[in-house]
Coordinates of C-alpha atoms in Angstrom, one line a residue:
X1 CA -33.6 6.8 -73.4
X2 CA -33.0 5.1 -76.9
X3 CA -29.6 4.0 -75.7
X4 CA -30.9 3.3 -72.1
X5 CA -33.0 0.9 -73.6
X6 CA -30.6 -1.5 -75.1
X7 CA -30.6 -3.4 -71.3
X8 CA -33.9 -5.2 -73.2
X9 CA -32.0 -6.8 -75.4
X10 CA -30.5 -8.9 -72.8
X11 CA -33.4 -9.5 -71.1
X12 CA -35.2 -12.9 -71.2
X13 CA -38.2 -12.5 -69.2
X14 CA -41.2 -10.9 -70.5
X15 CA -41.9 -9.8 -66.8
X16 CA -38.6 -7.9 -66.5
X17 CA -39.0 -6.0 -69.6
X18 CA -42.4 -4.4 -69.0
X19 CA -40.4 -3.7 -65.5
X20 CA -37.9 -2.1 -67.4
X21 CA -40.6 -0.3 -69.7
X22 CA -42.7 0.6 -66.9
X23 CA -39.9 2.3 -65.1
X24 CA -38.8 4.2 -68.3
X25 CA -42.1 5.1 -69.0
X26 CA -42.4 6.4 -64.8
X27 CA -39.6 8.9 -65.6
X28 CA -41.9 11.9 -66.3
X29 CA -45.1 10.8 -64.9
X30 CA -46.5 13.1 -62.5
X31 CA -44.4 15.6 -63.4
X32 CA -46.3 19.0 -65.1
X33 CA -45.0 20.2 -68.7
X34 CA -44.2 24.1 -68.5
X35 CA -47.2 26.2 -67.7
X36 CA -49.4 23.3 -67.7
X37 CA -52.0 22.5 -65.1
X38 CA -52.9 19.0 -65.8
X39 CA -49.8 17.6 -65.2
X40 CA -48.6 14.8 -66.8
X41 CA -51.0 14.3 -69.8
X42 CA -49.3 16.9 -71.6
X43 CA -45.6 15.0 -71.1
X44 CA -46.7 11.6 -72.0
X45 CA -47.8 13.6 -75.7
X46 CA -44.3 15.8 -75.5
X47 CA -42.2 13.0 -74.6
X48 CA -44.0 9.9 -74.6
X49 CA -45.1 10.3 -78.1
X50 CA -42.2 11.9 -79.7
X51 CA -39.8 9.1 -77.7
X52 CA -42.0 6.6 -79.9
X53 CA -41.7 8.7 -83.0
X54 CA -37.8 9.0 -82.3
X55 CA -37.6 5.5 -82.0
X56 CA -39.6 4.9 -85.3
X57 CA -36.7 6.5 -87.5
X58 CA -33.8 4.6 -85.7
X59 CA -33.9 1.2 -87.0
X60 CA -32.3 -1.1 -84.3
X61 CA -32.9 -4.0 -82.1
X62 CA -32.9 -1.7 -79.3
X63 CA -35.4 0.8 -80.8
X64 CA -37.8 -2.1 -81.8
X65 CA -37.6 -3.6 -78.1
X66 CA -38.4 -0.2 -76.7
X67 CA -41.4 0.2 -79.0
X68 CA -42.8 -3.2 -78.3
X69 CA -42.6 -2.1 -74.6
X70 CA -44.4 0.6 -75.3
X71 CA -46.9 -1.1 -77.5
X72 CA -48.3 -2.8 -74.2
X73 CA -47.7 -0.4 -71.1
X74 CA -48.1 3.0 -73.1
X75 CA -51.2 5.3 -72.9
X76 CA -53.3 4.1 -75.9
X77 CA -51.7 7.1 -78.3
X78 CA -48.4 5.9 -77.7
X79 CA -49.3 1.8 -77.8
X80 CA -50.9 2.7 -81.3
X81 CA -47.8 4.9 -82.5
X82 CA -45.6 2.2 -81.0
X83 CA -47.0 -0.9 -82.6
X84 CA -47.2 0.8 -85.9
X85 CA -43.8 2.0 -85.8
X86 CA -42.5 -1.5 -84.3
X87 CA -44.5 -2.9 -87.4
X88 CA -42.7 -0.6 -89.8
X89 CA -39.4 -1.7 -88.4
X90 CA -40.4 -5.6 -88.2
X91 CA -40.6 -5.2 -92.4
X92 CA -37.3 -3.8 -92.8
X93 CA -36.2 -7.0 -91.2
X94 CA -35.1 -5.6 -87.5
X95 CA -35.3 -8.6 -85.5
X96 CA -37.5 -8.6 -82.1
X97 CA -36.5 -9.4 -79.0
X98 CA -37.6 -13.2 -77.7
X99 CA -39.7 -11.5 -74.9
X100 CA -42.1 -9.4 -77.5
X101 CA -44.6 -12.5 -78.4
X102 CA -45.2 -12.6 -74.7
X103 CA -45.1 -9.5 -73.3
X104 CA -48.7 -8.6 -71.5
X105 CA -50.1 -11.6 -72.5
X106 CA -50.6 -12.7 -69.1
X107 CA -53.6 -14.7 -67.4
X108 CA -55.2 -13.5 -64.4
X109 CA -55.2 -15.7 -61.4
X110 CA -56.5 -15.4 -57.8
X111 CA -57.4 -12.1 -56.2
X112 CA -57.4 -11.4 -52.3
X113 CA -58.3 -7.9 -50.4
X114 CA -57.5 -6.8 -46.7
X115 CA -59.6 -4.4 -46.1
X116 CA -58.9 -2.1 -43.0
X117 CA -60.8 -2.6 -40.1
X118 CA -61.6 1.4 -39.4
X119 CA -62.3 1.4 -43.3
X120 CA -59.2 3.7 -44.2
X121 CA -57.7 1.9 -46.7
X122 CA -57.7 -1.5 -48.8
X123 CA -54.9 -3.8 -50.0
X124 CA -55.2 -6.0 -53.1
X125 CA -52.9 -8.8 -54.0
X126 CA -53.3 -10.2 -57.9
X127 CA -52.0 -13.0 -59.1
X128 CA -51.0 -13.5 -62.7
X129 CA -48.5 -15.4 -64.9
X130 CA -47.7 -16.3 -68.6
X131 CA -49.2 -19.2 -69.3
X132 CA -48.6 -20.6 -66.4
X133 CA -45.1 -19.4 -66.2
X134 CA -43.1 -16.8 -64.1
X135 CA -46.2 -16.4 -61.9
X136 CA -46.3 -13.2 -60.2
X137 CA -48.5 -10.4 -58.2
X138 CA -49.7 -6.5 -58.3
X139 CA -49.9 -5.5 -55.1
X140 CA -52.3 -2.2 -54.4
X141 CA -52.9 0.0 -51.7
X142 CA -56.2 2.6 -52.0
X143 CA -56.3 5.1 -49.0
X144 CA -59.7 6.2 -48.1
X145 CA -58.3 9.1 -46.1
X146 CA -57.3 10.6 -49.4
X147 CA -60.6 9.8 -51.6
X148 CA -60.0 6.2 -52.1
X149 CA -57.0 7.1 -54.2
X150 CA -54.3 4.6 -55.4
X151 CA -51.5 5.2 -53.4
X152 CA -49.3 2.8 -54.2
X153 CA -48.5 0.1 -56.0
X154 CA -45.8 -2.7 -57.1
X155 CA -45.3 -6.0 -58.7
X156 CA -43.6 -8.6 -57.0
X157 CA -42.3 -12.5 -58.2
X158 CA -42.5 -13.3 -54.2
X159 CA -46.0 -14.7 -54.8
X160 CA -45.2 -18.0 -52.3
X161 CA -44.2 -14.8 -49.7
X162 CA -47.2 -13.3 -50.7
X163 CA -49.5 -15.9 -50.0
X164 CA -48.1 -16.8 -46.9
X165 CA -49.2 -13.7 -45.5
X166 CA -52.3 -14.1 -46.6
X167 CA -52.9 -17.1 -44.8
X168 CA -51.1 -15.8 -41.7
X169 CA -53.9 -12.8 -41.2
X170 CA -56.8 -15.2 -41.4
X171 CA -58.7 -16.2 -38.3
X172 CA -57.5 -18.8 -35.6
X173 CA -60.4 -21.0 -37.1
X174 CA -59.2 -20.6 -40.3
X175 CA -61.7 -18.5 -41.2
X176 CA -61.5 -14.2 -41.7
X177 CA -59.9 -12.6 -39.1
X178 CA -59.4 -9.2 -38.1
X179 CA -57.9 -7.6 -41.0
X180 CA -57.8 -11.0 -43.3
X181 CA -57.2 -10.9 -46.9
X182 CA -60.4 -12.6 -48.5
X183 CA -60.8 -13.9 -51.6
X184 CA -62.6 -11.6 -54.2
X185 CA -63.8 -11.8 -58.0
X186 CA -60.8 -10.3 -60.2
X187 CA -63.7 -8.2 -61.8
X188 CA -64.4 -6.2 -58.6
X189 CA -60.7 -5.5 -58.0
X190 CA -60.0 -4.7 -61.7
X191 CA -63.3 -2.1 -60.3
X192 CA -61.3 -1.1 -57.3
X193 CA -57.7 -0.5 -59.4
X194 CA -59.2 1.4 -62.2
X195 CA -62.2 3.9 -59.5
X196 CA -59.2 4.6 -57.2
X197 CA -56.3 5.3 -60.2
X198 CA -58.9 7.3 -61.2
X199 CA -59.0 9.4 -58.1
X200 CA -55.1 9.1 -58.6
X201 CA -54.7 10.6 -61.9
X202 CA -57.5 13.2 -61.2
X203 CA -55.3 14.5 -58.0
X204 CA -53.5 17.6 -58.3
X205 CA -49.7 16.8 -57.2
X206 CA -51.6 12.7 -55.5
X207 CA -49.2 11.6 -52.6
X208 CA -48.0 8.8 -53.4
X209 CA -45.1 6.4 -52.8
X210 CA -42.0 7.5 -54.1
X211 CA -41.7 3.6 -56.4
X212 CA -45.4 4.0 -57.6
X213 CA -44.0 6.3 -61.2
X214 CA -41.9 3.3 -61.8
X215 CA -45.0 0.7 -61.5
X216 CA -47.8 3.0 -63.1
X217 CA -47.6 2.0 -66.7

């Protein structure tokens, strides 16, 4: 994974480095650790953790980008371990990659939600950006038929796409339609994302899509 990582040093975007982070990071997740019903808690300590402490003691551009990743995306053990180690690194004068200043420091923007019409499931489109720059959107889909649990999930740069559609399942008036993504408060979706990843996390073996381990972190 150490040498996997060294794709971050070419990256530029901030965006396509907690992509690359995420998807690392989505490697073991779900998955259960030997004998272990809880799933995969226990690997994000086995692996997560000791990926962070491995990376600590190999002084390198590429381990330093991986730990910064991890700084922002990881469970709050490993973002702790990680920014400490990234820190030890920093002062033995490993340089960071251009993307780390920047990396989850994003600003929420607009939030829209189509909610089904027979109640079985919502979908959430955020938008967010750096700054103004690189705007882009989590998409979410919570499925009532499974307990309102997240089951699936992505981020996309197609924002003008995005919107588009939107627009196209609103009312012939303009107004909501059937089925019509409405504007809503980004507090009451950030409500929505964490209740149903909740339900997510607290599912033995949840059904979800087979991209969401890539966008969960």
């Amino acid at each position: 994974m150490l040498k996997a990582s060294r794709e971050l040093l070419a990256v530029r975007s901030p965006l396509d480095a907690e992509l690359m982070v995420s998807e690392l990071l989505g490697t073991w997740w779900g998955e259960r650790g030997p004998g272990s019903p809880t799933g995969s808690a226990d690997l994000d300590e086995l692996i997560g953790e000791g990926l962070v402490e491995y990376a600590g003691q190999h002084p390198s551009p590429a381990a330093l980008a991986l730990l910064s990743g991890i700084a922002c995306l990881g469970t709050s053990r490993q973002a702790a371990q990680a920014d400490d180690a990234a820190l030890s690194l920093i002062e033995r004068g490993i340089p960071r990659p251009g993307w780390a200043e920047h990396v989850g420091a994003v600003k929420a923007g607009d939030c829209h939600v189509n909610s089904d019409p027979f109640g079985d499931r919502d979908e959430a489109v955020c938008l967010f950006s750096y700054a103004g720059e690189e705007p882009h959107a989590l998409v979410l889909v919570v499925d009532y038929n499974v307990r309102g649990m997240l089951t699936d999930g992505w981020v996309t740069s197609e924002v003008t796409t995005l919107l588009e559609r939107c627009k196209a399942s609103a009312g012939a008036d303009g107004g909501p339609g059937r089925g019509a993504f409405r504007a809503v408060a980004a507090p009451k979706v950030r409500h929505l994302l964490e209740t149903a990843l909740a339900v997510t996390h607290d599912t033995p073996e949840p059904k979800v899509s087979k991209s969401f381990p890539s966008y969960h972190a």
